[in-house]
XYZ file of C-alpha atoms in Angstrom:
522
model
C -27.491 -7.629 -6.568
C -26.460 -7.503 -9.866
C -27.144 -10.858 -12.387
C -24.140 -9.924 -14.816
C -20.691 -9.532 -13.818
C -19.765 -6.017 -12.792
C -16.900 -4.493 -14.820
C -14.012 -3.890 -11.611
C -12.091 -0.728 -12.079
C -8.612 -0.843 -9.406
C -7.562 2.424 -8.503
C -3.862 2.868 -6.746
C -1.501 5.253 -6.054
C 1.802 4.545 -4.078
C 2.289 5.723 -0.419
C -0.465 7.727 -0.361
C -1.380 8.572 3.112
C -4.959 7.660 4.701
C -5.455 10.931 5.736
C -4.797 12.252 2.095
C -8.048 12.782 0.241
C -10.198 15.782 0.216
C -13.155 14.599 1.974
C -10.988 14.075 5.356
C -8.625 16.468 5.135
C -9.862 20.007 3.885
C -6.355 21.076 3.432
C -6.224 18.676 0.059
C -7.843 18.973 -3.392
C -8.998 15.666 -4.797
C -12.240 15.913 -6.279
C -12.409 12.617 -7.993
C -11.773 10.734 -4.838
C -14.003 12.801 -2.751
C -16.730 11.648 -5.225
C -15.837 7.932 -4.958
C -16.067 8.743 -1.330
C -19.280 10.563 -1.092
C -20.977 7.887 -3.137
C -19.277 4.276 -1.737
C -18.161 3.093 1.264
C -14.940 4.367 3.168
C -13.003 1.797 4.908
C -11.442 4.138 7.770
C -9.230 1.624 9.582
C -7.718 0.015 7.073
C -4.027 -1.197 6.961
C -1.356 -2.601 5.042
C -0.007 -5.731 5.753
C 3.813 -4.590 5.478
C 5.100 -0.918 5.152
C 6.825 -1.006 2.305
C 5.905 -1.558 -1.254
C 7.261 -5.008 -2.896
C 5.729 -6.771 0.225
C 2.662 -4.952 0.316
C 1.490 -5.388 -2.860
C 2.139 -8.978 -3.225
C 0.442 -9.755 -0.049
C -2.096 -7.688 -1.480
C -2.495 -8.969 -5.040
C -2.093 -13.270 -3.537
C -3.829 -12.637 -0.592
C -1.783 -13.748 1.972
C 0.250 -11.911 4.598
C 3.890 -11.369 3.781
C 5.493 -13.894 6.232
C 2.995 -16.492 4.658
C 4.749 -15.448 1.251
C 8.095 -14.948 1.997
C 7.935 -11.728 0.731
C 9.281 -9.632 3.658
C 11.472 -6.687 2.148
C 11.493 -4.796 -0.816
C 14.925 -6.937 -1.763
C 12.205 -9.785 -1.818
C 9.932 -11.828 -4.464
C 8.285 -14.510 -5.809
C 10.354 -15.410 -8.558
C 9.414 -18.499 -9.606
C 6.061 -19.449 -11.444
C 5.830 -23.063 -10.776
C 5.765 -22.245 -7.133
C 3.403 -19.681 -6.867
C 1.125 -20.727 -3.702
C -2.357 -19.022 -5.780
C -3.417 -17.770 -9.049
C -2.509 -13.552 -7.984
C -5.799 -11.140 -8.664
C -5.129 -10.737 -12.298
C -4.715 -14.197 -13.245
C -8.304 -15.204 -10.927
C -10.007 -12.313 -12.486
C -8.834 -13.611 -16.543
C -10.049 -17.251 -15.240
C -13.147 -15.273 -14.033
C -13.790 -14.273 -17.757
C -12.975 -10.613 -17.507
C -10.454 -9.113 -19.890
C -7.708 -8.315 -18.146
C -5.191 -4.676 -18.214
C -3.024 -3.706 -16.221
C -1.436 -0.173 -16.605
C 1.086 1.173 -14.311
C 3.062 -0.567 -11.310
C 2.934 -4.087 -9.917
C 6.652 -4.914 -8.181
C 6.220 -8.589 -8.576
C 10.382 -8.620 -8.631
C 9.794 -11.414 -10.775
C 12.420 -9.821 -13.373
C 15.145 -11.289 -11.066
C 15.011 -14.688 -12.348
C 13.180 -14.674 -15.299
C 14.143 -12.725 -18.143
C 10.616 -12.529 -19.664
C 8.479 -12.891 -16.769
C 4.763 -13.076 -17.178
C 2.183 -10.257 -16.451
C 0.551 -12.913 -13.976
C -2.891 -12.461 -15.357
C -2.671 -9.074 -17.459
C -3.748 -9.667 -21.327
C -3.199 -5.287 -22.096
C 0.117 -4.277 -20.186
C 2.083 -0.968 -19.925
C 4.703 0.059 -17.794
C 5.993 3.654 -17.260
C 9.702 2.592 -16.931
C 12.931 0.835 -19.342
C 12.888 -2.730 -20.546
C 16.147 -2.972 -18.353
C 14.677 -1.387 -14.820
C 13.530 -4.867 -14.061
C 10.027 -4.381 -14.443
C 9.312 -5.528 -17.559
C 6.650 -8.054 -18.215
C 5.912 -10.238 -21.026
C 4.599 -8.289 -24.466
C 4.215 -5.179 -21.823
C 4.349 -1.834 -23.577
C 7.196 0.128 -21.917
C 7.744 3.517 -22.028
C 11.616 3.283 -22.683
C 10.790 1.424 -26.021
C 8.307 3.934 -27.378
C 8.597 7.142 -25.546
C 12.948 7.189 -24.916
C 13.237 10.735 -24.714
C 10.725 11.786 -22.512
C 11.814 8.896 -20.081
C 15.248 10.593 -20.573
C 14.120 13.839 -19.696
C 11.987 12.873 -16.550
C 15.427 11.353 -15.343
C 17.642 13.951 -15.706
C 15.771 16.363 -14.087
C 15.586 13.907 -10.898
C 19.235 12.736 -11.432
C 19.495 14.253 -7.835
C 17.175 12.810 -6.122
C 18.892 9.353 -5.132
C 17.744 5.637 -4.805
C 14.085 5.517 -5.152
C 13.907 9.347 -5.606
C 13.770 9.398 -1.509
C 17.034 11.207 -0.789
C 16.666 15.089 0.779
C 16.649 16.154 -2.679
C 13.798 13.828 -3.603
C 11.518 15.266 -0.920
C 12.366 18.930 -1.038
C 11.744 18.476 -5.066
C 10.800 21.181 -7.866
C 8.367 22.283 -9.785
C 8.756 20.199 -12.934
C 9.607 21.328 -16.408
C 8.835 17.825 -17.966
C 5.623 18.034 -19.637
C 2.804 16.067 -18.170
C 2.399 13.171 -20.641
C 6.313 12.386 -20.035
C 6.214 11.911 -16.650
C 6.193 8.281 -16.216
C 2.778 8.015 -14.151
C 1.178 10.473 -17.391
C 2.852 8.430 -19.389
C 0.817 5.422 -17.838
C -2.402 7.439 -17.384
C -2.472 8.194 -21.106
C -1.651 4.783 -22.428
C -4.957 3.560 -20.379
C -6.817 6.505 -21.769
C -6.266 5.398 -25.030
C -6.834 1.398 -24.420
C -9.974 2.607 -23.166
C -11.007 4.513 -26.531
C -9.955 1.396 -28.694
C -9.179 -1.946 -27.174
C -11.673 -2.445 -24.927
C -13.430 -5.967 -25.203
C -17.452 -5.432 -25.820
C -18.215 -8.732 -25.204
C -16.433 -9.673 -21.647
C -16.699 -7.786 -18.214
C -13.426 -5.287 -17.550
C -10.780 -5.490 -15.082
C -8.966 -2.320 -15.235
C -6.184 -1.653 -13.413
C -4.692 1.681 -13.082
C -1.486 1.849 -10.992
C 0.818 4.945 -10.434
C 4.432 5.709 -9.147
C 3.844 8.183 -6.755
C 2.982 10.568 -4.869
C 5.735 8.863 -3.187
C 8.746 10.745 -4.058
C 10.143 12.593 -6.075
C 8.184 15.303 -5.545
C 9.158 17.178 -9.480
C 5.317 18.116 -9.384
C 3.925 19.824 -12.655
C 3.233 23.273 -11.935
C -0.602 23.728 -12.445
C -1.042 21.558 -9.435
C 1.339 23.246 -6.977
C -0.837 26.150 -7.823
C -3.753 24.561 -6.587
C -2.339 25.462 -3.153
C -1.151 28.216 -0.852
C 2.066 28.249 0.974
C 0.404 29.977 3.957
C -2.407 27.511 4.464
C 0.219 24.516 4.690
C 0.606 23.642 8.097
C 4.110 22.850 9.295
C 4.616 19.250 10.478
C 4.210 18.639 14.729
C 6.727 16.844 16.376
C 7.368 15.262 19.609
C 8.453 16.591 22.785
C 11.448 14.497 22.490
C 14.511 14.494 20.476
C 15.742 11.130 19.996
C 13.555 8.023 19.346
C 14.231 5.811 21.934
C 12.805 1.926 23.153
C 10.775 1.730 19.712
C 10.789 -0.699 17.294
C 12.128 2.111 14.840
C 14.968 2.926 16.998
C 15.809 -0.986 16.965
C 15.940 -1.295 13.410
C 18.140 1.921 13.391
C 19.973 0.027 15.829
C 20.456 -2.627 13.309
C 20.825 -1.110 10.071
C 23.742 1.567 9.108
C 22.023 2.478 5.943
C 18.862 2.972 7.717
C 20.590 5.080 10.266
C 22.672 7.276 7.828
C 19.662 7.665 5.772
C 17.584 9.116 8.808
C 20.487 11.579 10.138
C 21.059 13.070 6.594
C 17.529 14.196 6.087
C 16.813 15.149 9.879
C 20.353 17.591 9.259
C 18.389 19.286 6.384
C 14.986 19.371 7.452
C 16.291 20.665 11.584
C 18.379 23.996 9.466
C 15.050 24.643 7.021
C 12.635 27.327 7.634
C 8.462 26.660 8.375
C 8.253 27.824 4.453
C 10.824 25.479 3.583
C 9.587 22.840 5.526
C 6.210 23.557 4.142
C 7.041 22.753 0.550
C 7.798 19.607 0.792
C 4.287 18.821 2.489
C 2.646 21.299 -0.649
C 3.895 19.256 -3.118
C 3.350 15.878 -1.244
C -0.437 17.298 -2.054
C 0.013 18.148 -5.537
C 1.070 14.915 -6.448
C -1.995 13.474 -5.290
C -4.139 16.397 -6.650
C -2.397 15.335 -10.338
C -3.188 11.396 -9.622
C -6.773 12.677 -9.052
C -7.298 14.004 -12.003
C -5.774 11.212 -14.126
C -8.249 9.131 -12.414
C -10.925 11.543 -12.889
C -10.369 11.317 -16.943
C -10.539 7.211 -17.076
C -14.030 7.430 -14.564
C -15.195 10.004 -17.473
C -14.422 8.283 -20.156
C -15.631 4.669 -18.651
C -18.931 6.678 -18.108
C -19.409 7.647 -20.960
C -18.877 4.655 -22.268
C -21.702 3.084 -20.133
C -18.933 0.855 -18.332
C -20.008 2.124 -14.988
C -23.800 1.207 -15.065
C -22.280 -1.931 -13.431
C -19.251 -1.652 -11.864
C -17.072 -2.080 -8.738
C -14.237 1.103 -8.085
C -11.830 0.071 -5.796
C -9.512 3.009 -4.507
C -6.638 2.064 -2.450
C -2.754 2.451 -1.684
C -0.200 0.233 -0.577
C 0.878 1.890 2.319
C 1.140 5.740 3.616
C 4.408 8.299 4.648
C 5.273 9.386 7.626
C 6.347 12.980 5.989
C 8.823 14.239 8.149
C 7.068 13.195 11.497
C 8.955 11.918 14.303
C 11.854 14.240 14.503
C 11.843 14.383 10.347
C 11.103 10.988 9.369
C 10.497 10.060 6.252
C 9.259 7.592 3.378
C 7.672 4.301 5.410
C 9.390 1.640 7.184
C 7.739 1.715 10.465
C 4.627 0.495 12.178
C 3.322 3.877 12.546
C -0.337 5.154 11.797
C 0.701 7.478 9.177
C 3.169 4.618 7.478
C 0.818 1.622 8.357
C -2.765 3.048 7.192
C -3.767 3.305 3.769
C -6.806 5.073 1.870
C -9.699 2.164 0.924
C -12.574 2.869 -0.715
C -15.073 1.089 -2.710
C -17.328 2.376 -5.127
C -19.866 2.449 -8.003
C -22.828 0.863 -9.086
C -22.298 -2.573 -7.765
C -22.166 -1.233 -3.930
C -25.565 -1.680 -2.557
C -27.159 1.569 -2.345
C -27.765 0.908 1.345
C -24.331 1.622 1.589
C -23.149 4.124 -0.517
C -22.120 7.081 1.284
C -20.854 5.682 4.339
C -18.017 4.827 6.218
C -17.401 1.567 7.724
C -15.160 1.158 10.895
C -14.623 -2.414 11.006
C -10.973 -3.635 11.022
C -9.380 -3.940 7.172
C -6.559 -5.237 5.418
C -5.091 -5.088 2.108
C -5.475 -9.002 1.899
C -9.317 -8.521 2.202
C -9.324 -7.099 -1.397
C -8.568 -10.733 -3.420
C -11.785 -12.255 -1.335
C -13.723 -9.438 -2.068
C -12.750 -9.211 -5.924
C -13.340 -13.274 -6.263
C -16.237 -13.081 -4.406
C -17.818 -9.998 -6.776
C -16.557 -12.429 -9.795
C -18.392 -15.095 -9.132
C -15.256 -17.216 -7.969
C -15.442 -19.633 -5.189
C -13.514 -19.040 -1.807
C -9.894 -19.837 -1.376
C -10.741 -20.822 2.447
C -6.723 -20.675 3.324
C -6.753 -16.847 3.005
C -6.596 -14.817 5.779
C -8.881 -11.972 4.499
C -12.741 -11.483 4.184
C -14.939 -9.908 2.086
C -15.416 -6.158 2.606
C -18.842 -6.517 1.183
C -19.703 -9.098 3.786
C -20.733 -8.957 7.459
C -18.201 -11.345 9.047
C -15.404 -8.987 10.761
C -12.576 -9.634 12.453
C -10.911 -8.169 15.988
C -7.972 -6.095 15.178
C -6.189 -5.659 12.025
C -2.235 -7.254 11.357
C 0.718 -5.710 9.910
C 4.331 -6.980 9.540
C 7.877 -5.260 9.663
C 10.786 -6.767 9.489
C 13.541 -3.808 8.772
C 14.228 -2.218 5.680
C 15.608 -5.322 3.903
C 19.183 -6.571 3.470
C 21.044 -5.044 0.202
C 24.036 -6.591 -0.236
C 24.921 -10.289 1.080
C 26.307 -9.370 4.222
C 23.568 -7.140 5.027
C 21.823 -7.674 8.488
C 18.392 -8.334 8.302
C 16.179 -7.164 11.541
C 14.486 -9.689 13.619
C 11.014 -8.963 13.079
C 8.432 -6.626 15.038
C 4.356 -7.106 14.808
C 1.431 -4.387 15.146
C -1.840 -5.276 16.637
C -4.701 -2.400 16.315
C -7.908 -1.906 16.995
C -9.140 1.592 16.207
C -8.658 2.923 19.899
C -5.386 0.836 20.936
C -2.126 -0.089 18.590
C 0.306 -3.172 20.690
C 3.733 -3.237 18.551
C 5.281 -6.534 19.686
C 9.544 -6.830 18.808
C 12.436 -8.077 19.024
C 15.692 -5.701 18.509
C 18.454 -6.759 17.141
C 19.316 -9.250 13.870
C 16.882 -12.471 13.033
C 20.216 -14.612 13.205
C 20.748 -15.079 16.771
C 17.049 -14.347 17.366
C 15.846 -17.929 18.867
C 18.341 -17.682 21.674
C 16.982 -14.530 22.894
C 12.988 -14.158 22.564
C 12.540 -13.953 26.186
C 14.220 -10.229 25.601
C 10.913 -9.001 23.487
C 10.168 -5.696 23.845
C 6.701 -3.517 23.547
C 4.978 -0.173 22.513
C 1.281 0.357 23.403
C -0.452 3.258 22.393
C -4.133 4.547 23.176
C -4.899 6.158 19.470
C -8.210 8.127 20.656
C -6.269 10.045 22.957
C -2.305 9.783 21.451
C -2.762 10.150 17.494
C 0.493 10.441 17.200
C 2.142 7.690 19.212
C 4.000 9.789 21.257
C 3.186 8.134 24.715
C 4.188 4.593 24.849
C 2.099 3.259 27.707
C 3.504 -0.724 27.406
C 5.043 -0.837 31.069
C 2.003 1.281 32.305
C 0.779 -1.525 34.526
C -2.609 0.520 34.495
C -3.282 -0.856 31.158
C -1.907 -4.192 31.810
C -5.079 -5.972 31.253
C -5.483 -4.295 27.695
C -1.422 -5.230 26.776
C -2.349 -8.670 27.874
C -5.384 -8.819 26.011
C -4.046 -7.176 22.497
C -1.258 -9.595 22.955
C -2.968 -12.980 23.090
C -5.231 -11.653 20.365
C -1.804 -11.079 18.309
C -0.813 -14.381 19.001
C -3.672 -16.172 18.085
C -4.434 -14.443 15.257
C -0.942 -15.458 13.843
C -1.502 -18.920 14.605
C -4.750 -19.442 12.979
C -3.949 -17.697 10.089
C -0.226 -19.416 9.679
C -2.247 -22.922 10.085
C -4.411 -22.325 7.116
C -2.184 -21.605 4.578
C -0.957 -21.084 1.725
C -0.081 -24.785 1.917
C -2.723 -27.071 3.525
C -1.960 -30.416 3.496
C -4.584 -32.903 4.517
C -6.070 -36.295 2.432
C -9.802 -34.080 2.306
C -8.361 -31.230 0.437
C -9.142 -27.944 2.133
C -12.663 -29.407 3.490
C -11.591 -29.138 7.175
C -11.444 -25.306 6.756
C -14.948 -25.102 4.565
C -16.896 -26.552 8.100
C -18.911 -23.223 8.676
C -18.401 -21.408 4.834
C -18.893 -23.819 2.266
C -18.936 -21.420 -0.699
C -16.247 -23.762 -2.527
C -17.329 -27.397 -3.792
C -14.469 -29.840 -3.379
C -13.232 -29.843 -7.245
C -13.626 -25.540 -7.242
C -11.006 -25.984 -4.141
C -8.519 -27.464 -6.632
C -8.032 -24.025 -8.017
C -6.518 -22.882 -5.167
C -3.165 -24.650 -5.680
């Protein structure tokens, strides 16, 4: 193990599939990735903890799950910095001595209350997006202030495209006429290119963090990475041998939500009259975008080499959730407990990663929360022992791995907001626990739970729900006490633990924290 503090280098895209990286899917060109993955450790089951991106990554960047935070929906946030329930990664890494910069996308929300929120950690920030978008953090670079006309022309060519870019136009997309460097993401990518070739700090460890917009949609992909691929060798997306969802937790929140609803029917009309080819395109340039991320990370990895900031360092690769991509009858975006919206892409890399391990793949159960352990742990902080995660360099493991739904969010005050629906998996089984209808009235009616069981080694795709199979009654019972369990042990430890010892009662078996460290936890 290393004596000096390994520089950290955070690598993320946004909802970039699992199954979306070169080295498991031959279909897709990412050689940068492929190298982190040929030379680390590949985290195959890992999950999310919510399928959608506000929650995700702050359960990811605190450490707790979302229902611990509060943070359930993307309409969601923690908004207020006196009440913060830990120091987020950025902030623990600074406090860890590392210089701290952030380039890219966080979606703390924080905006919402706070007219100059804080960059929680960050000392370098840039944003790819307007002072007004509601992203803005304190002394943060943004794009609309220096570069207004190429943030102009990257929206007017996706004027079309709707909320989030994720309308039928978003998906279909184009091939973009905005140069490179405009795109907000390039943008990003070059504004960390050139921190990296003059503000760098010789004298403290780096925590970089490199964070892009897509390839969630729009898809206006730049056009030397659509040609990267061939119409003919895209293969057209498989769908079930029914045509409505039915008795699924996404049918429930359909059930619930009109926006969700009218959302789903308008793209299912347009994808149900397109052509294979047509059909096709969308997945192409789904690819190119993460081909293009690829090779903005591949420049920053080149340049940190050469700058001898990878002779000790940790790469983490990772995304906060995937895209379904027109499965299910022409679903698309996230919002479901499904493997292709619920895993995400982990890797870890680099010098630091013992060389035992480099070049494998590790199938234990992981989590997005695991990553704030792992980080503190590599940074010589002590343990916050109320997290639910563990270290991903460690040998402890857990059974199954957690993730949380609870609809799409309300957007407007008399919204309704979905009671909530729970995924237990293991890498051979996936229980979905819920509870249709609204969270209002949701007390007087738990006995009217509902279930989906799938066996993933044999039904990849979740078609076959097998909950009221009574032949696998003993694993539905099983996966279901697990679920519980594994709720209440983790809802019992934090992120407030009250007690006249501190947090000592949860140090008995790990006591990696001395009493005064544990203060730094709250």
């Amino acid at each position: 193990m290393n004596t000096t503090k390994p520089n950290i280098i955070f690598l993320m895209t946004d909802q970039q599939r699992w199954d979306c990286i070169g080295r498991f899917n031959r279909h897709i060109k990412t050689p940068t990735l492929d190298k982190l993955a040929e030379q680390g450790i590949v985290y195959s089951q890992a999950v999310c903890q919510a399928p959608m991106c506000v929650p995700s990554r702050t359960s990811m960047m605190f450490g707790y799950y979302p229902s611990q935070l509060g943070v359930r929906t993307n309409h969601g946030g923690l908004y207020d910095e006196h009440l913060l329930p830990s120091d987020p990664l950025p902030e623990l890494m600074r406090k860890a001595g590392y210089q701290t910069a952030g380039f890219g996308k966080t979606h703390w929300n924080h905006g919402e209350k706070n007219p100059d929120p804080p960059t929680r950690g960050f000392e370098v920030r840039a944003v790819g997006l307007a002072r007004n978008s509601g992203h803005y953090e304190q002394g943060a670079v943004m794009m609309g202030d220096v570069e207004p006309e190429g943030l102009k022309a990257y929206y007017e060519e996706t004027k079309d495209f709707g909320g989030g870019e994720e309308n039928a136009n978003g998906y279909i997309g184009c091939t973009s006429r905005v140069p490179m460097h405009l795109h907000r993401d390039g943008w990003v990518a070059e504004q960390c290119l050139k921190f990296l070739d003059e503000g760098v700090d010789p004298d403290r460890p780096l925590f970089l963090y490199l964070s892009f917009l897509k390839p969630h949609a729009g898809f206006n992909v730049p056009k030397e990475f659509e040609d990267l691929y061939n119409l003919d060798d895209i293969p057209d997306i498989p769908q079930p041998p029914w045509e409505e969802e039915r008795d699924t937790h996404l049918a429930a929140t359909d059930e619930v939500s009109e926006t969700s609803r009218q959302q789903y029917a308008e793209k299912r009309q347009v994808w149900e009259n397109m052509s294979p080819e047509e059909r096709k395109r969308t997945t192409l340039r789904y690819w190119a975008n993460c081909s293009w991320l690829d090779h903005y990370f591949g420049r920053a990895l080149e340049k940190l080499e050469r700058q001898g900031r990878l002779d000790n360092a940790l790469i983490v690769f990772v995304s906060d959730h995937g895209e379904m991509l027109g499965e299910r009858r022409f679903r698309f975006s996230k919002y479901c407990l499904y493997e292709s919206s619920v895993r995400v892409p982990m890797i870890l890399a680099g010098s630091y990663v013992p060389a035992e391990r480099r070049g494998t793949i590790d199938d234990r159960p992981a989590e997005l929360v695991d990553l704030v352990p792992t980080l503190a742990e590599v940074a010589g902080l002590p343990r916050n022992p109320m997290l639910p995660g563990l270290s991903l360099l460690g040998e402890r493991q857990r059974v199954g791995t957690f993730c949380e739904f609870h609809g799409k969010g309300a957007s407007g005050k008399t919204s309704i907001h979905s009671a909530p629906s729970f995924m237990w998996r293991k890498k051979d089984w996936k229980l979905i626990i819920y509870l249709p209808g609204a969270i209002e009235d949701a007390i007087s009616r738990v006995d009217r739970f509902e279930g989906e069981l799938y066996r993933l080694d044999e039904d990849p795709n979740e078609w076959r729900n097998r909950y009221d199979d009574e032949t696998y009654a003993a694993v539905r019972e099983r996966m279901t006490a697990e679920l519980l369990m594994h709720l209440a042990c983790v809802w019992s430890k934090g992120p407030h633990f009250y007690d006249r010892h501190g947090v000592a009662a949860l140090e008995s078996v790990h006591r990696a924290a001395s009493p005064e460290a544990a203060k730094d936890f709250r």
